[in-house]
Coordinates of C-alpha atoms in Angstrom, one line a residue:
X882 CA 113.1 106.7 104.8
X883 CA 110.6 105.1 102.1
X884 CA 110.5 102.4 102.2
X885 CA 108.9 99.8 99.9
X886 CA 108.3 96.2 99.1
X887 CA 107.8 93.8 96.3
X888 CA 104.9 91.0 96.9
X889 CA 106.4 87.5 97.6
X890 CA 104.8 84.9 95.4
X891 CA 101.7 83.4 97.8
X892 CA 98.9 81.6 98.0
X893 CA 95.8 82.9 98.4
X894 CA 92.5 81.8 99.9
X895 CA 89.4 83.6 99.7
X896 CA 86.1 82.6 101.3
X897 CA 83.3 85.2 100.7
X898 CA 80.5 85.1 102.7
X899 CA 77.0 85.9 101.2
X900 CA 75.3 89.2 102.9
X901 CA 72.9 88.0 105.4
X902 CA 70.6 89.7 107.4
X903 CA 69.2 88.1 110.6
X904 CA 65.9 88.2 111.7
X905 CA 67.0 91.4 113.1
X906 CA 66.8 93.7 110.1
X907 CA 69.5 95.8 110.8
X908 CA 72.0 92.8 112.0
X909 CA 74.5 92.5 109.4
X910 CA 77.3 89.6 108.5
X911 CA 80.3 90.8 106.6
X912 CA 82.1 88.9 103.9
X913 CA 85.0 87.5 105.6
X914 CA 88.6 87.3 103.8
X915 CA 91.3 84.7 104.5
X916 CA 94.9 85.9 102.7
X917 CA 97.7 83.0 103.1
X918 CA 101.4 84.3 103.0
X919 CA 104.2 82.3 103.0
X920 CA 108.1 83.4 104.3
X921 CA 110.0 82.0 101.5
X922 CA 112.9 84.0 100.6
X923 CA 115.3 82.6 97.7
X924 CA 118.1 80.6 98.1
X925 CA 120.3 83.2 95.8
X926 CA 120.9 86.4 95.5
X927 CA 123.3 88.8 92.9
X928 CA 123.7 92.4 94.9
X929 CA 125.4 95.2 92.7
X930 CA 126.3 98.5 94.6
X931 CA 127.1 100.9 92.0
X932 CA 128.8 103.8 94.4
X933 CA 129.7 107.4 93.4
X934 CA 133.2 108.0 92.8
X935 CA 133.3 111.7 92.1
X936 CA 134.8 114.6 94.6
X937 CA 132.8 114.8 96.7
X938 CA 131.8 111.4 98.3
X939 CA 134.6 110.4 100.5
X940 CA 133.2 110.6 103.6
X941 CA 129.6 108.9 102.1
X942 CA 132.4 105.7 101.0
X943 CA 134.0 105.5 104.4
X944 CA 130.7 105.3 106.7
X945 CA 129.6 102.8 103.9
X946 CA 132.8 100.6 104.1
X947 CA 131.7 100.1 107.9
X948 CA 128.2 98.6 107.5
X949 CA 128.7 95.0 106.0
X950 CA 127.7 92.9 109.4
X951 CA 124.8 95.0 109.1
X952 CA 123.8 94.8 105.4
X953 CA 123.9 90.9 105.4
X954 CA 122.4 90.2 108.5
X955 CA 119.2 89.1 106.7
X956 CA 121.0 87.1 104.1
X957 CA 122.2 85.1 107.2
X958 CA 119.1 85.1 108.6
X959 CA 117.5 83.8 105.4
X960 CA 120.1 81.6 104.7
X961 CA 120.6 83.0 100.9
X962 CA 123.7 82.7 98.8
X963 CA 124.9 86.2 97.9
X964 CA 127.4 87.8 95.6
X965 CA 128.2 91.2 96.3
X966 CA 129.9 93.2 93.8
X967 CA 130.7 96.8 93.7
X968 CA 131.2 99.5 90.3
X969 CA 131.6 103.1 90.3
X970 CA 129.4 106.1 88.3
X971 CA 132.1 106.4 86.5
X972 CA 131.4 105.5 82.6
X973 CA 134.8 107.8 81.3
X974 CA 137.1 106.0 82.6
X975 CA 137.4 102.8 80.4
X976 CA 139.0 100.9 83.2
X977 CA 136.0 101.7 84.9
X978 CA 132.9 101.8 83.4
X979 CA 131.5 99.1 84.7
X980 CA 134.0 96.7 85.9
X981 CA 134.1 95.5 89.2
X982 CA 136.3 96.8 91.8
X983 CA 139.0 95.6 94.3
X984 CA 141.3 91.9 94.3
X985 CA 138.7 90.4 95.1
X986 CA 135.6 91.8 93.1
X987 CA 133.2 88.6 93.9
X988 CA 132.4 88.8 97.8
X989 CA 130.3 85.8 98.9
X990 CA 129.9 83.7 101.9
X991 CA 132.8 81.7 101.0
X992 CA 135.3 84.9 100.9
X993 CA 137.4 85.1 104.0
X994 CA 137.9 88.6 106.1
X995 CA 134.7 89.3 103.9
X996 CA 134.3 93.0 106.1
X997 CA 137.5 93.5 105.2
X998 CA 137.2 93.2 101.7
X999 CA 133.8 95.0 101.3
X1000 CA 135.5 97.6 103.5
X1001 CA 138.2 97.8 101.1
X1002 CA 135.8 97.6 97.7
X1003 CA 133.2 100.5 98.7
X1004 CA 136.2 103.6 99.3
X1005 CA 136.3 103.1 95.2
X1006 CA 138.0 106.5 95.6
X1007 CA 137.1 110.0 94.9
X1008 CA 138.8 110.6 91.2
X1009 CA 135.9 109.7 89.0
X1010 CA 133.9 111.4 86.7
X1011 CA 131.7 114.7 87.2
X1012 CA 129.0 113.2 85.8
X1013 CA 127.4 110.0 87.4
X1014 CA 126.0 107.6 85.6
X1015 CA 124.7 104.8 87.6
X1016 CA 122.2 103.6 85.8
X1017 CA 124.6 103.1 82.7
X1018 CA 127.3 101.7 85.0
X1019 CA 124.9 98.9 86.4
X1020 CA 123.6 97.9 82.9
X1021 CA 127.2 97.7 81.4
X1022 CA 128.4 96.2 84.5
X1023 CA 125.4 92.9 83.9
X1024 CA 125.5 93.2 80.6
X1025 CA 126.8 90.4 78.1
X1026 CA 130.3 91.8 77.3
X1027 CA 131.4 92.7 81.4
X1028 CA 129.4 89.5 82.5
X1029 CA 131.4 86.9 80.2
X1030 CA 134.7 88.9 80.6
X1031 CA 135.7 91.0 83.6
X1032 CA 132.8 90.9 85.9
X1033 CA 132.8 86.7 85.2
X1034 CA 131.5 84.6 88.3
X1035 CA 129.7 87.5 89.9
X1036 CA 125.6 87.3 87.7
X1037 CA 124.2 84.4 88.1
X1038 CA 121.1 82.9 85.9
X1039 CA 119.1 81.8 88.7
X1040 CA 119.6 84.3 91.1
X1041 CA 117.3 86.9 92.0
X1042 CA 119.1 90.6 91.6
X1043 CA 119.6 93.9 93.8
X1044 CA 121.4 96.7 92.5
X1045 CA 121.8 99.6 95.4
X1046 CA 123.4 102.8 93.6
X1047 CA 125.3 105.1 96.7
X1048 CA 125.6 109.1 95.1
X1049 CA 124.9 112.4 96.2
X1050 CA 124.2 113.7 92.6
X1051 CA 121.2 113.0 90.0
X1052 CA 121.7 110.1 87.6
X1053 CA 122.8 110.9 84.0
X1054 CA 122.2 108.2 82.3
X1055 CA 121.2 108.1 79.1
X1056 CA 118.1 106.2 78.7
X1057 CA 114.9 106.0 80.6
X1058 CA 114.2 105.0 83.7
X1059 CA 112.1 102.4 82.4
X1060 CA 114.3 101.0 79.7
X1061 CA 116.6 100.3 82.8
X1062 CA 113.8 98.5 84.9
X1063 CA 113.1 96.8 81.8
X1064 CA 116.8 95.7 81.3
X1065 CA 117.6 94.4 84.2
X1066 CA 113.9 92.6 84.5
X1067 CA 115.2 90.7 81.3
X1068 CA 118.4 89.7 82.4
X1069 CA 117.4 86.3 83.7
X1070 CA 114.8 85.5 80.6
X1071 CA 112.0 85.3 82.9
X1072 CA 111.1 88.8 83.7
X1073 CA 109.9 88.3 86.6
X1074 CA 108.2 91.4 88.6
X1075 CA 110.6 90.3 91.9
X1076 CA 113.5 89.0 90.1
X1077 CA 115.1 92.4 90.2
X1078 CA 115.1 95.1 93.0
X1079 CA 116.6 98.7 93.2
X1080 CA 117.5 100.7 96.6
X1081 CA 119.2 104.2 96.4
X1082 CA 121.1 106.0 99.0
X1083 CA 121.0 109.8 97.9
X1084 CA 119.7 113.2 98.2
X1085 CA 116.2 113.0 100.2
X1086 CA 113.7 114.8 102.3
X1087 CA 113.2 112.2 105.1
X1088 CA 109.8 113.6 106.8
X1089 CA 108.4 114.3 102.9
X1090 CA 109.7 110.8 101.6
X1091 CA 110.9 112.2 98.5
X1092 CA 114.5 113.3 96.6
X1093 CA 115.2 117.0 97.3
X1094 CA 118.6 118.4 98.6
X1095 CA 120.0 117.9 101.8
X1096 CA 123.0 119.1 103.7
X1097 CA 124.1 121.6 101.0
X1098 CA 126.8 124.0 102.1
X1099 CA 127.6 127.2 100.0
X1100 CA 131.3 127.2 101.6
X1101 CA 131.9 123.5 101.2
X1102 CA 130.6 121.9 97.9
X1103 CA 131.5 118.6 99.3
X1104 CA 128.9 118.5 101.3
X1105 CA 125.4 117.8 101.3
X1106 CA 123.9 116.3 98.3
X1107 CA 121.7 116.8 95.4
X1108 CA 118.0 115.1 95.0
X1109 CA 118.2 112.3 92.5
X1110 CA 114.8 111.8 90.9
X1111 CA 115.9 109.1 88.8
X1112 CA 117.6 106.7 91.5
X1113 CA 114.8 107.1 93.6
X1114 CA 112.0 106.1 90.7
X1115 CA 114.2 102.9 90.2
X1116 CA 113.5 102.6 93.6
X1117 CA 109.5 103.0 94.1
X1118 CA 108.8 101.2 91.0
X1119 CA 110.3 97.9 92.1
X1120 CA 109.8 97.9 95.9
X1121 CA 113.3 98.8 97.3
X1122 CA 114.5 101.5 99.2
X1123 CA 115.5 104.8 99.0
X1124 CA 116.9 106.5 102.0
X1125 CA 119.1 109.7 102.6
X1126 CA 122.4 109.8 102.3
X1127 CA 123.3 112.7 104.6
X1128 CA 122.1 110.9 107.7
X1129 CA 125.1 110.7 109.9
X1130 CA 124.8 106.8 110.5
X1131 CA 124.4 104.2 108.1
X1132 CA 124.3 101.4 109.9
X1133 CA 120.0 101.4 109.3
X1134 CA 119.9 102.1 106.4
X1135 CA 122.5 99.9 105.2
X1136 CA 120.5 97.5 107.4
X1137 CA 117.2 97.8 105.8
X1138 CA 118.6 97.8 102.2
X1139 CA 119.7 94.3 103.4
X1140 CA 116.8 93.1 104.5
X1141 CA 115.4 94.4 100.7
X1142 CA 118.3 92.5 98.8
X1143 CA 117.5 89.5 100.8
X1144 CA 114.1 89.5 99.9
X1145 CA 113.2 88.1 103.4
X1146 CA 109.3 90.0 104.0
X1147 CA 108.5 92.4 107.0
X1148 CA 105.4 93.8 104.9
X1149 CA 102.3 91.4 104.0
X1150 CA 99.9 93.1 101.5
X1151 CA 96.7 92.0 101.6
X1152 CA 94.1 91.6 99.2
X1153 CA 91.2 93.6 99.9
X1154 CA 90.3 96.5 102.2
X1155 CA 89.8 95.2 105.7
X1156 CA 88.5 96.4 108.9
X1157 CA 91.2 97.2 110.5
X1158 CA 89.6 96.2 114.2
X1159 CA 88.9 92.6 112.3
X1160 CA 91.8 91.6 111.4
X1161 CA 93.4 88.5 112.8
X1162 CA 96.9 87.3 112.5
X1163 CA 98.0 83.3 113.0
X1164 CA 101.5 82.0 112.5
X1165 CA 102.6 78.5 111.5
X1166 CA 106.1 78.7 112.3
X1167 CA 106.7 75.6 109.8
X1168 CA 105.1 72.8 108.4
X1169 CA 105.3 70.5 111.6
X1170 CA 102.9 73.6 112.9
X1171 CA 99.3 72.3 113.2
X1172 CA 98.0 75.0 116.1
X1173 CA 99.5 78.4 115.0
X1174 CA 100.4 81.4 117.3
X1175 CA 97.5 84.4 117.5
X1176 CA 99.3 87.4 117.2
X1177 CA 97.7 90.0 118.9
X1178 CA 97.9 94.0 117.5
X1179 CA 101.1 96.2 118.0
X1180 CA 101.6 95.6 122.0
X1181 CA 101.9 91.4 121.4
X1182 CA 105.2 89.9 123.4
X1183 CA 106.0 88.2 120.0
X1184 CA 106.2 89.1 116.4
X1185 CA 104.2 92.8 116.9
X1186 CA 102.7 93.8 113.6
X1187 CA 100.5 97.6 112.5
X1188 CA 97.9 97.5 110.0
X1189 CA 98.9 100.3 107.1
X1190 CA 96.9 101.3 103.8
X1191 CA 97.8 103.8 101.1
X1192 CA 94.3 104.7 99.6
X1193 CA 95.8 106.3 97.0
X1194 CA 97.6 103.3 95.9
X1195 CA 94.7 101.0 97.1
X1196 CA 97.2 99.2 98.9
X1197 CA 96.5 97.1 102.0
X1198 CA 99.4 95.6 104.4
X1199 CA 100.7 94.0 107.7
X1200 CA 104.3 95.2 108.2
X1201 CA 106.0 93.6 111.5
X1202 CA 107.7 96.1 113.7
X1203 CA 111.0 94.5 115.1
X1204 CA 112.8 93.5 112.8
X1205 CA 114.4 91.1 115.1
X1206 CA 110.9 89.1 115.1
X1207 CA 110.3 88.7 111.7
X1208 CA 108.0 85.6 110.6
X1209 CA 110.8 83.0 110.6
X1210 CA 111.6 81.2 107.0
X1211 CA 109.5 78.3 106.0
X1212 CA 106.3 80.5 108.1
X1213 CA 102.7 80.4 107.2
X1214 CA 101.1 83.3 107.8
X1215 CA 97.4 83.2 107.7
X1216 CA 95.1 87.0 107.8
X1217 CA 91.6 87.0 108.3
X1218 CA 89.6 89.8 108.2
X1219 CA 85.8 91.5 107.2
X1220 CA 85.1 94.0 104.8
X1221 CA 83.6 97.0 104.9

């Protein structure tokens, strides 16, 4: 599974010290870096699954339609507003095309048997046309017309929005990927780098961490699925997730695209290149906090954290391990480290 994540807005503090060298010569004192993060998820959230409704996904709708304690555990966690809503792919059928499904097409945490009815609003049924469009379905489905009529009540100005498309086939939409990004970036007028998030469920090489095929069966061409380039560069480019739909359970992945939508952090990025043995890690659990918590490296009893860098991508992070010890809302996280 890749899986990515969007910076939360933070403070920063940096204290650079001068190079110094001792009256030892060769005794050398690094510049020491101090990066503040705060836990501050938002207090609302929009979620758009757009889900595949062709032939061959009926068995990808029913595991689906089983993982709703698991997708909004974090939203409970985090204490954030949500509206869930659910399209199709399908942009043929005009009663489609966009709309939101079921009798209830708004789930939130006022909506009662709420499993019930996301169970009910995922299985969108297996009729729909050959060719998915997601990405078109998701812009029509926010979009002025949908949002003022039939999908009324579900986008809301100030929230922050996720849009998780479910399909075992590539996206043919018709634009770029980046006129999408851009589209729903826009929605809110502020365009705002984390005001919109993608995750995609589809056709993926796991141990590569990339689209490709999976599960394909030449007897049984409901099986398997297709790589889907374009969901998955949604995806990477605004720190969601994209994980395989021909794993047998969803209950994790439906679990970490939660924690994505909810925007509650397990990954800290930092803001230089550290030394990985220097790095310290101390908590304020909330404002009341004066003394902190050290947390030690990997093994600690509480809140366990790995140091990870992509080089490449001269990126630098924390991410916390148990996702049943993330830094609680209202934290302080405070990361010192040295240089190279």
């Amino acid at each position: 599974m890749s899986l990515l994540r969007p910076l939360s807005a933070a403070a920063l503090v940096v204290s650079t010290l001068s190079l110094l060298v001792a009256c030892n010569e060769n005794t050398l004192v690094r510049p020491g870096v101090t990066d503040v993060r705060f836990q501050s998820p938002p207090t609302e959230v929009d979620i758009l699954l757009v889900v595949d409704d062709s032939c061959s996904m009926e068995d990808e709708q029913v595991k689906l339609s089983e993982g709703f304690a698991d997708f909004v555990e974090f939203f409970d966690v985090a204490d954030v507003d949500y509206h869930i809503g659910i399209t199709t792919t399908d942009m043929e059928d005009p009663e489609r095309s966009g709309r939101l499904v079921g009798s209830v097409p708004v789930i939130s945490r006022d909506t009662e048997n709420a499993d019930e009815v996301f169970g009910d609003n995922v299985k969108v049924g297996i009729e729909g046309a050959a060719t998915e469009r997601g990405l078109d379905a998701a812009a029509r489905a926010l979009g002025e017309t949908m949002t003022a009529g039939d999908n009324a009540g579900f986008f809301r100005d100030d929230a922050l929005l996720s849009v998780i498309f479910v399909s075992d086939e590539e996206d043919g939409s018709h634009y770029g990927v980046n006129d999408y990004i851009n589209f729903f970036r826009d929605l809110n007028g502020q365009r705002r780098r984390d005001s919109f998030n993608a995750s995609a469920l589809i056709g993926m090489d796991l141990e590569l961490g990339e689209p490709a095929d999976c599960g394909l069966n030449s007897l049984n061409p409901n099986l398997g699925a297709r790589a889907a380039h374009r969901y998955f560069d949604v995806a990477r480019q605004t720190g969601g997730v994209a994980a395989s739909i021909c794993e047998d359970d969803f209950a994790e992945v439906v679990n970490r695209m939660g924690l994505a939508s909810s925007r509650l952090l397990d990954t800290f990025l930092l803001e230089r290149q550290p030394r990985p043995d220097s790095l310290e890690l101390t908590l304020y659990e909330d404002e009341a906090d004066l003394e902190g918590l050290v947390l030690p490296q990997e093994d600690g009893p509480d809140y366990p954290w790995v140091y990870e860098q992509d080089l490449d991508a001269f990126e630098y992070r924390v991410r916390f391990t148990d996702l049943t010890q993330l830094p609680p809302v209202g934290s302080r996280l405070v990361i010192r480290y040295e240089l190279y």
